[in-house]
């Protein structure tokens, strides 16, 4: 159990560090990652626990209040053994809603606000990495494994894993399969997010839903410890995986349909040097309106408010902010010139030189 907690914590740290730098490259202030941890992480842990307990009770499990919070070791399960990933994702998404409402308060400057889909894109690009690392916590706990392996030729890691409490019996290492699947998925999502070809807000989240849903639906069918919606018939995680796939596909298709209706180009995998308002949804992205802590190094000639950041991404500064700054600067110059003019036009004061006797 100690290794389980350590591995989960390590996964969180890796994701936080990676998300901080990725956010800044995308045009989002890095501090948003701290807000995500403070608000979303506790809800993710609570959601993961609540989800597991609810469906474990449906499957015939018995729980007490103390055991729910990990204080009952009567069954040899002291601690939070029993966290469901899908419950964690639901809790994290609820936290994202709260953070989105907080960041979009009226008193916040427009260029410091962030949309719900921008939060999900950033969060789920790195959540899948956390899931890949966290699956090794299942290895430490000897859980999330598949059916028994009868063929002795396949009784080796990484095909299988030995389960001590079952007399070192070999079972399919489904935790490992999902970990590898998620690592590949993270590489793809990171490329989508930081690569030289950009897509509309929400694309990364939709891609996560499709990719993770496919892998989880396949791997869940091999596991022996699934949570059941209808015992022996419908696995909860497989059902949710299918719903995720449907949602992801529908979200991307909806973008294409709305772009066509608006007589604009589809904003998917567009080279950064070609980004402009002709692409549907571009004007709403942080590529067009980055948050104020992004360091820009040069202004692109002939592109108005378009600048190129340190990572080579073309971004468009908020026109309202620029105009306001321009007005303030103009007022200051006029004030300084008026002061100087008044000083020059004032006659010199006449006086007599007086010497002390």
PDB file of N, CA and C in Angstrom, residues 57-108:
ATOM      1  N   UNK A  57     -20.832  -1.858  -3.856  1.00  0.00           N
ATOM      2  CA  UNK A  57     -22.033  -2.195  -3.081  1.00  0.00           C
ATOM      3  C   UNK A  57     -23.071  -2.860  -3.984  1.00  0.00           C
ATOM      4  N   UNK A  58     -23.223  -2.337  -5.220  1.00  0.00           N
ATOM      5  CA  UNK A  58     -24.142  -2.951  -6.180  1.00  0.00           C
ATOM      6  C   UNK A  58     -23.746  -4.400  -6.444  1.00  0.00           C
ATOM      7  N   UNK A  59     -22.433  -4.659  -6.414  1.00  0.00           N
ATOM      8  CA  UNK A  59     -21.922  -6.000  -6.683  1.00  0.00           C
ATOM      9  C   UNK A  59     -21.913  -6.881  -5.433  1.00  0.00           C
ATOM     10  N   UNK A  60     -22.435  -6.353  -4.305  1.00  0.00           N
ATOM     11  CA  UNK A  60     -22.550  -7.154  -3.092  1.00  0.00           C
ATOM     12  C   UNK A  60     -21.577  -6.819  -1.991  1.00  0.00           C
ATOM     13  N   UNK A  61     -20.744  -5.773  -2.165  1.00  0.00           N
ATOM     14  CA  UNK A  61     -19.785  -5.390  -1.137  1.00  0.00           C
ATOM     15  C   UNK A  61     -20.451  -4.713   0.050  1.00  0.00           C
ATOM     16  N   UNK A  62     -19.750  -4.726   1.179  1.00  0.00           N
ATOM     17  CA  UNK A  62     -20.258  -4.095   2.399  1.00  0.00           C
ATOM     18  C   UNK A  62     -19.265  -3.023   2.848  1.00  0.00           C
ATOM     19  N   UNK A  63     -19.801  -1.839   3.152  1.00  0.00           N
ATOM     20  CA  UNK A  63     -18.940  -0.719   3.509  1.00  0.00           C
ATOM     21  C   UNK A  63     -19.465  -0.011   4.749  1.00  0.00           C
ATOM     22  N   UNK A  64     -18.525   0.492   5.557  1.00  0.00           N
ATOM     23  CA  UNK A  64     -18.863   1.342   6.692  1.00  0.00           C
ATOM     24  C   UNK A  64     -18.296   2.730   6.416  1.00  0.00           C
ATOM     25  N   UNK A  65     -18.738   3.694   7.217  1.00  0.00           N
ATOM     26  CA  UNK A  65     -18.241   5.053   7.058  1.00  0.00           C
ATOM     27  C   UNK A  65     -16.737   5.109   7.260  1.00  0.00           C
ATOM     28  N   UNK A  66     -16.243   4.387   8.284  1.00  0.00           N
ATOM     29  CA  UNK A  66     -14.807   4.386   8.573  1.00  0.00           C
ATOM     30  C   UNK A  66     -14.007   3.749   7.439  1.00  0.00           C
ATOM     31  N   UNK A  67     -14.519   2.667   6.892  1.00  0.00           N
ATOM     32  CA  UNK A  67     -13.815   1.987   5.814  1.00  0.00           C
ATOM     33  C   UNK A  67     -13.766   2.850   4.558  1.00  0.00           C
ATOM     34  N   UNK A  68     -14.823   3.627   4.329  1.00  0.00           N
ATOM     35  CA  UNK A  68     -14.853   4.503   3.156  1.00  0.00           C
ATOM     36  C   UNK A  68     -13.671   5.464   3.170  1.00  0.00           C
ATOM     37  N   UNK A  69     -13.345   5.993   4.344  1.00  0.00           N
ATOM     38  CA  UNK A  69     -12.247   6.944   4.466  1.00  0.00           C
ATOM     39  C   UNK A  69     -10.917   6.278   4.814  1.00  0.00           C
ATOM     40  N   UNK A  70     -10.876   4.942   4.781  1.00  0.00           N
ATOM     41  CA  UNK A  70      -9.618   4.228   4.931  1.00  0.00           C
ATOM     42  C   UNK A  70      -9.156   4.008   6.347  1.00  0.00           C
ATOM     43  N   UNK A  71     -10.061   4.113   7.349  1.00  0.00           N
ATOM     44  CA  UNK A  71      -9.649   3.949   8.742  1.00  0.00           C
ATOM     45  C   UNK A  71     -10.003   2.588   9.323  1.00  0.00           C
ATOM     46  N   UNK A  72     -10.605   1.732   8.534  1.00  0.00           N
ATOM     47  CA  UNK A  72     -11.009   0.413   9.012  1.00  0.00           C
ATOM     48  C   UNK A  72     -10.126  -0.644   8.366  1.00  0.00           C
ATOM     49  N   UNK A  73      -9.266  -1.275   9.168  1.00  0.00           N
ATOM     50  CA  UNK A  73      -8.379  -2.313   8.624  1.00  0.00           C
ATOM     51  C   UNK A  73      -8.831  -3.717   9.008  1.00  0.00           C
ATOM     52  N   UNK A  74     -10.113  -3.853   9.329  1.00  0.00           N
ATOM     53  CA  UNK A  74     -10.633  -5.156   9.740  1.00  0.00           C
ATOM     54  C   UNK A  74     -10.499  -6.182   8.629  1.00  0.00           C
ATOM     55  N   UNK A  75     -10.587  -5.722   7.388  1.00  0.00           N
ATOM     56  CA  UNK A  75     -10.478  -6.634   6.252  1.00  0.00           C
ATOM     57  C   UNK A  75      -9.085  -6.634   5.622  1.00  0.00           C
ATOM     58  N   UNK A  76      -8.121  -6.049   6.347  1.00  0.00           N
ATOM     59  CA  UNK A  76      -6.760  -5.999   5.822  1.00  0.00           C
ATOM     60  C   UNK A  76      -6.608  -5.031   4.667  1.00  0.00           C
ATOM     61  N   UNK A  77      -7.468  -4.021   4.608  1.00  0.00           N
ATOM     62  CA  UNK A  77      -7.433  -3.055   3.519  1.00  0.00           C
ATOM     63  C   UNK A  77      -7.295  -1.642   4.061  1.00  0.00           C
ATOM     64  N   UNK A  78      -6.408  -1.447   5.023  1.00  0.00           N
ATOM     65  CA  UNK A  78      -6.210  -0.128   5.607  1.00  0.00           C
ATOM     66  C   UNK A  78      -5.696   0.842   4.542  1.00  0.00           C
ATOM     67  N   UNK A  79      -6.323   2.014   4.455  1.00  0.00           N
ATOM     68  CA  UNK A  79      -5.958   2.992   3.443  1.00  0.00           C
ATOM     69  C   UNK A  79      -7.022   3.054   2.358  1.00  0.00           C
ATOM     70  N   UNK A  80      -6.737   3.809   1.310  1.00  0.00           N
ATOM     71  CA  UNK A  80      -7.711   4.021   0.234  1.00  0.00           C
ATOM     72  C   UNK A  80      -7.553   3.006  -0.889  1.00  0.00           C
ATOM     73  N   UNK A  81      -7.510   1.758  -0.541  1.00  0.00           N
ATOM     74  CA  UNK A  81      -7.482   0.736  -1.577  1.00  0.00           C
ATOM     75  C   UNK A  81      -8.887   0.618  -2.169  1.00  0.00           C
ATOM     76  N   UNK A  82      -8.979   0.879  -3.451  1.00  0.00           N
ATOM     77  CA  UNK A  82     -10.279   0.891  -4.101  1.00  0.00           C
ATOM     78  C   UNK A  82     -10.604   2.271  -4.633  1.00  0.00           C
ATOM     79  N   UNK A  83      -9.890   2.674  -5.689  1.00  0.00           N
ATOM     80  CA  UNK A  83     -10.132   3.951  -6.362  1.00  0.00           C
ATOM     81  C   UNK A  83     -10.406   3.659  -7.838  1.00  0.00           C
ATOM     82  N   UNK A  84     -11.498   4.151  -8.341  1.00  0.00           N
ATOM     83  CA  UNK A  84     -11.882   3.894  -9.729  1.00  0.00           C
ATOM     84  C   UNK A  84     -11.522   5.093 -10.599  1.00  0.00           C
ATOM     85  N   UNK A  85     -10.813   4.845 -11.689  1.00  0.00           N
ATOM     86  CA  UNK A  85     -10.352   5.924 -12.556  1.00  0.00           C
ATOM     87  C   UNK A  85     -11.507   6.761 -13.088  1.00  0.00           C
ATOM     88  N   UNK A  86     -12.574   6.103 -13.531  1.00  0.00           N
ATOM     89  CA  UNK A  86     -13.683   6.869 -14.096  1.00  0.00           C
ATOM     90  C   UNK A  86     -14.326   7.783 -13.056  1.00  0.00           C
ATOM     91  N   UNK A  87     -14.377   7.355 -11.825  1.00  0.00           N
ATOM     92  CA  UNK A  87     -14.883   8.223 -10.765  1.00  0.00           C
ATOM     93  C   UNK A  87     -13.975   9.422 -10.573  1.00  0.00           C
ATOM     94  N   UNK A  88     -12.660   9.191 -10.688  1.00  0.00           N
ATOM     95  CA  UNK A  88     -11.708  10.287 -10.583  1.00  0.00           C
ATOM     96  C   UNK A  88     -11.866  11.286 -11.718  1.00  0.00           C
ATOM     97  N   UNK A  89     -12.121  10.785 -12.924  1.00  0.00           N
ATOM     98  CA  UNK A  89     -12.312  11.668 -14.073  1.00  0.00           C
ATOM     99  C   UNK A  89     -13.568  12.515 -13.909  1.00  0.00           C
ATOM    100  N   UNK A  90     -14.626  11.907 -13.372  1.00  0.00           N
ATOM    101  CA  UNK A  90     -15.866  12.655 -13.139  1.00  0.00           C
ATOM    102  C   UNK A  90     -15.638  13.747 -12.098  1.00  0.00           C
ATOM    103  N   UNK A  91     -14.929  13.392 -11.014  1.00  0.00           N
ATOM    104  CA  UNK A  91     -14.626  14.377  -9.980  1.00  0.00           C
ATOM    105  C   UNK A  91     -13.754  15.505 -10.499  1.00  0.00           C
ATOM    106  N   UNK A  92     -12.744  15.167 -11.310  1.00  0.00           N
ATOM    107  CA  UNK A  92     -11.856  16.187 -11.877  1.00  0.00           C
ATOM    108  C   UNK A  92     -12.620  17.118 -12.811  1.00  0.00           C
ATOM    109  N   UNK A  93     -13.557  16.565 -13.579  1.00  0.00           N
ATOM    110  CA  UNK A  93     -14.350  17.387 -14.495  1.00  0.00           C
ATOM    111  C   UNK A  93     -15.255  18.341 -13.728  1.00  0.00           C
ATOM    112  N   UNK A  94     -15.820  17.859 -12.620  1.00  0.00           N
ATOM    113  CA  UNK A  94     -16.624  18.735 -11.763  1.00  0.00           C
ATOM    114  C   UNK A  94     -15.764  19.868 -11.214  1.00  0.00           C
ATOM    115  N   UNK A  95     -14.529  19.538 -10.826  1.00  0.00           N
ATOM    116  CA  UNK A  95     -13.608  20.570 -10.360  1.00  0.00           C
ATOM    117  C   UNK A  95     -13.297  21.577 -11.448  1.00  0.00           C
ATOM    118  N   UNK A  96     -13.196  21.111 -12.698  1.00  0.00           N
ATOM    119  CA  UNK A  96     -12.931  22.011 -13.825  1.00  0.00           C
ATOM    120  C   UNK A  96     -14.087  22.989 -14.019  1.00  0.00           C
ATOM    121  N   UNK A  97     -15.306  22.522 -13.787  1.00  0.00           N
ATOM    122  CA  UNK A  97     -16.471  23.417 -13.887  1.00  0.00           C
ATOM    123  C   UNK A  97     -16.360  24.532 -12.851  1.00  0.00           C
ATOM    124  N   UNK A  98     -16.011  24.160 -11.624  1.00  0.00           N
ATOM    125  CA  UNK A  98     -15.871  25.154 -10.543  1.00  0.00           C
ATOM    126  C   UNK A  98     -14.756  26.144 -10.880  1.00  0.00           C
ATOM    127  N   UNK A  99     -13.628  25.638 -11.343  1.00  0.00           N
ATOM    128  CA  UNK A  99     -12.497  26.504 -11.687  1.00  0.00           C
ATOM    129  C   UNK A  99     -12.848  27.425 -12.855  1.00  0.00           C
ATOM    130  N   UNK A 100     -13.556  26.896 -13.829  1.00  0.00           N
ATOM    131  CA  UNK A 100     -13.983  27.702 -14.978  1.00  0.00           C
ATOM    132  C   UNK A 100     -14.872  28.859 -14.532  1.00  0.00           C
ATOM    133  N   UNK A 101     -15.809  28.596 -13.645  1.00  0.00           N
ATOM    134  CA  UNK A 101     -16.677  29.655 -13.134  1.00  0.00           C
ATOM    135  C   UNK A 101     -15.878  30.689 -12.351  1.00  0.00           C
ATOM    136  N   UNK A 102     -14.891  30.222 -11.599  1.00  0.00           N
ATOM    137  CA  UNK A 102     -14.062  31.127 -10.792  1.00  0.00           C
ATOM    138  C   UNK A 102     -13.197  32.018 -11.678  1.00  0.00           C
ATOM    139  N   UNK A 103     -12.593  31.435 -12.697  1.00  0.00           N
ATOM    140  CA  UNK A 103     -11.692  32.181 -13.569  1.00  0.00           C
ATOM    141  C   UNK A 103     -12.437  33.156 -14.476  1.00  0.00           C
ATOM    142  N   UNK A 104     -13.727  32.947 -14.692  1.00  0.00           N
ATOM    143  CA  UNK A 104     -14.489  33.783 -15.611  1.00  0.00           C
ATOM    144  C   UNK A 104     -15.386  34.777 -14.887  1.00  0.00           C
ATOM    145  N   UNK A 105     -14.994  35.120 -13.674  1.00  0.00           N
ATOM    146  CA  UNK A 105     -15.728  36.171 -12.965  1.00  0.00           C
ATOM    147  C   UNK A 105     -15.570  37.502 -13.705  1.00  0.00           C
ATOM    148  N   UNK A 106     -16.541  38.387 -13.545  1.00  0.00           N
ATOM    149  CA  UNK A 106     -16.539  39.655 -14.278  1.00  0.00           C
ATOM    150  C   UNK A 106     -15.335  40.513 -13.918  1.00  0.00           C
ATOM    151  N   UNK A 107     -14.858  40.438 -12.690  1.00  0.00           N
ATOM    152  CA  UNK A 107     -13.749  41.308 -12.294  1.00  0.00           C
ATOM    153  C   UNK A 107     -12.403  40.826 -12.833  1.00  0.00           C
ATOM    154  N   UNK A 108     -12.363  39.599 -13.371  1.00  0.00           N
ATOM    155  CA  UNK A 108     -11.127  39.115 -13.991  1.00  0.00           C
ATOM    156  C   UNK A 108     -10.941  39.752 -15.363  1.00  0.00           C
TER     157      UNK A 108
END
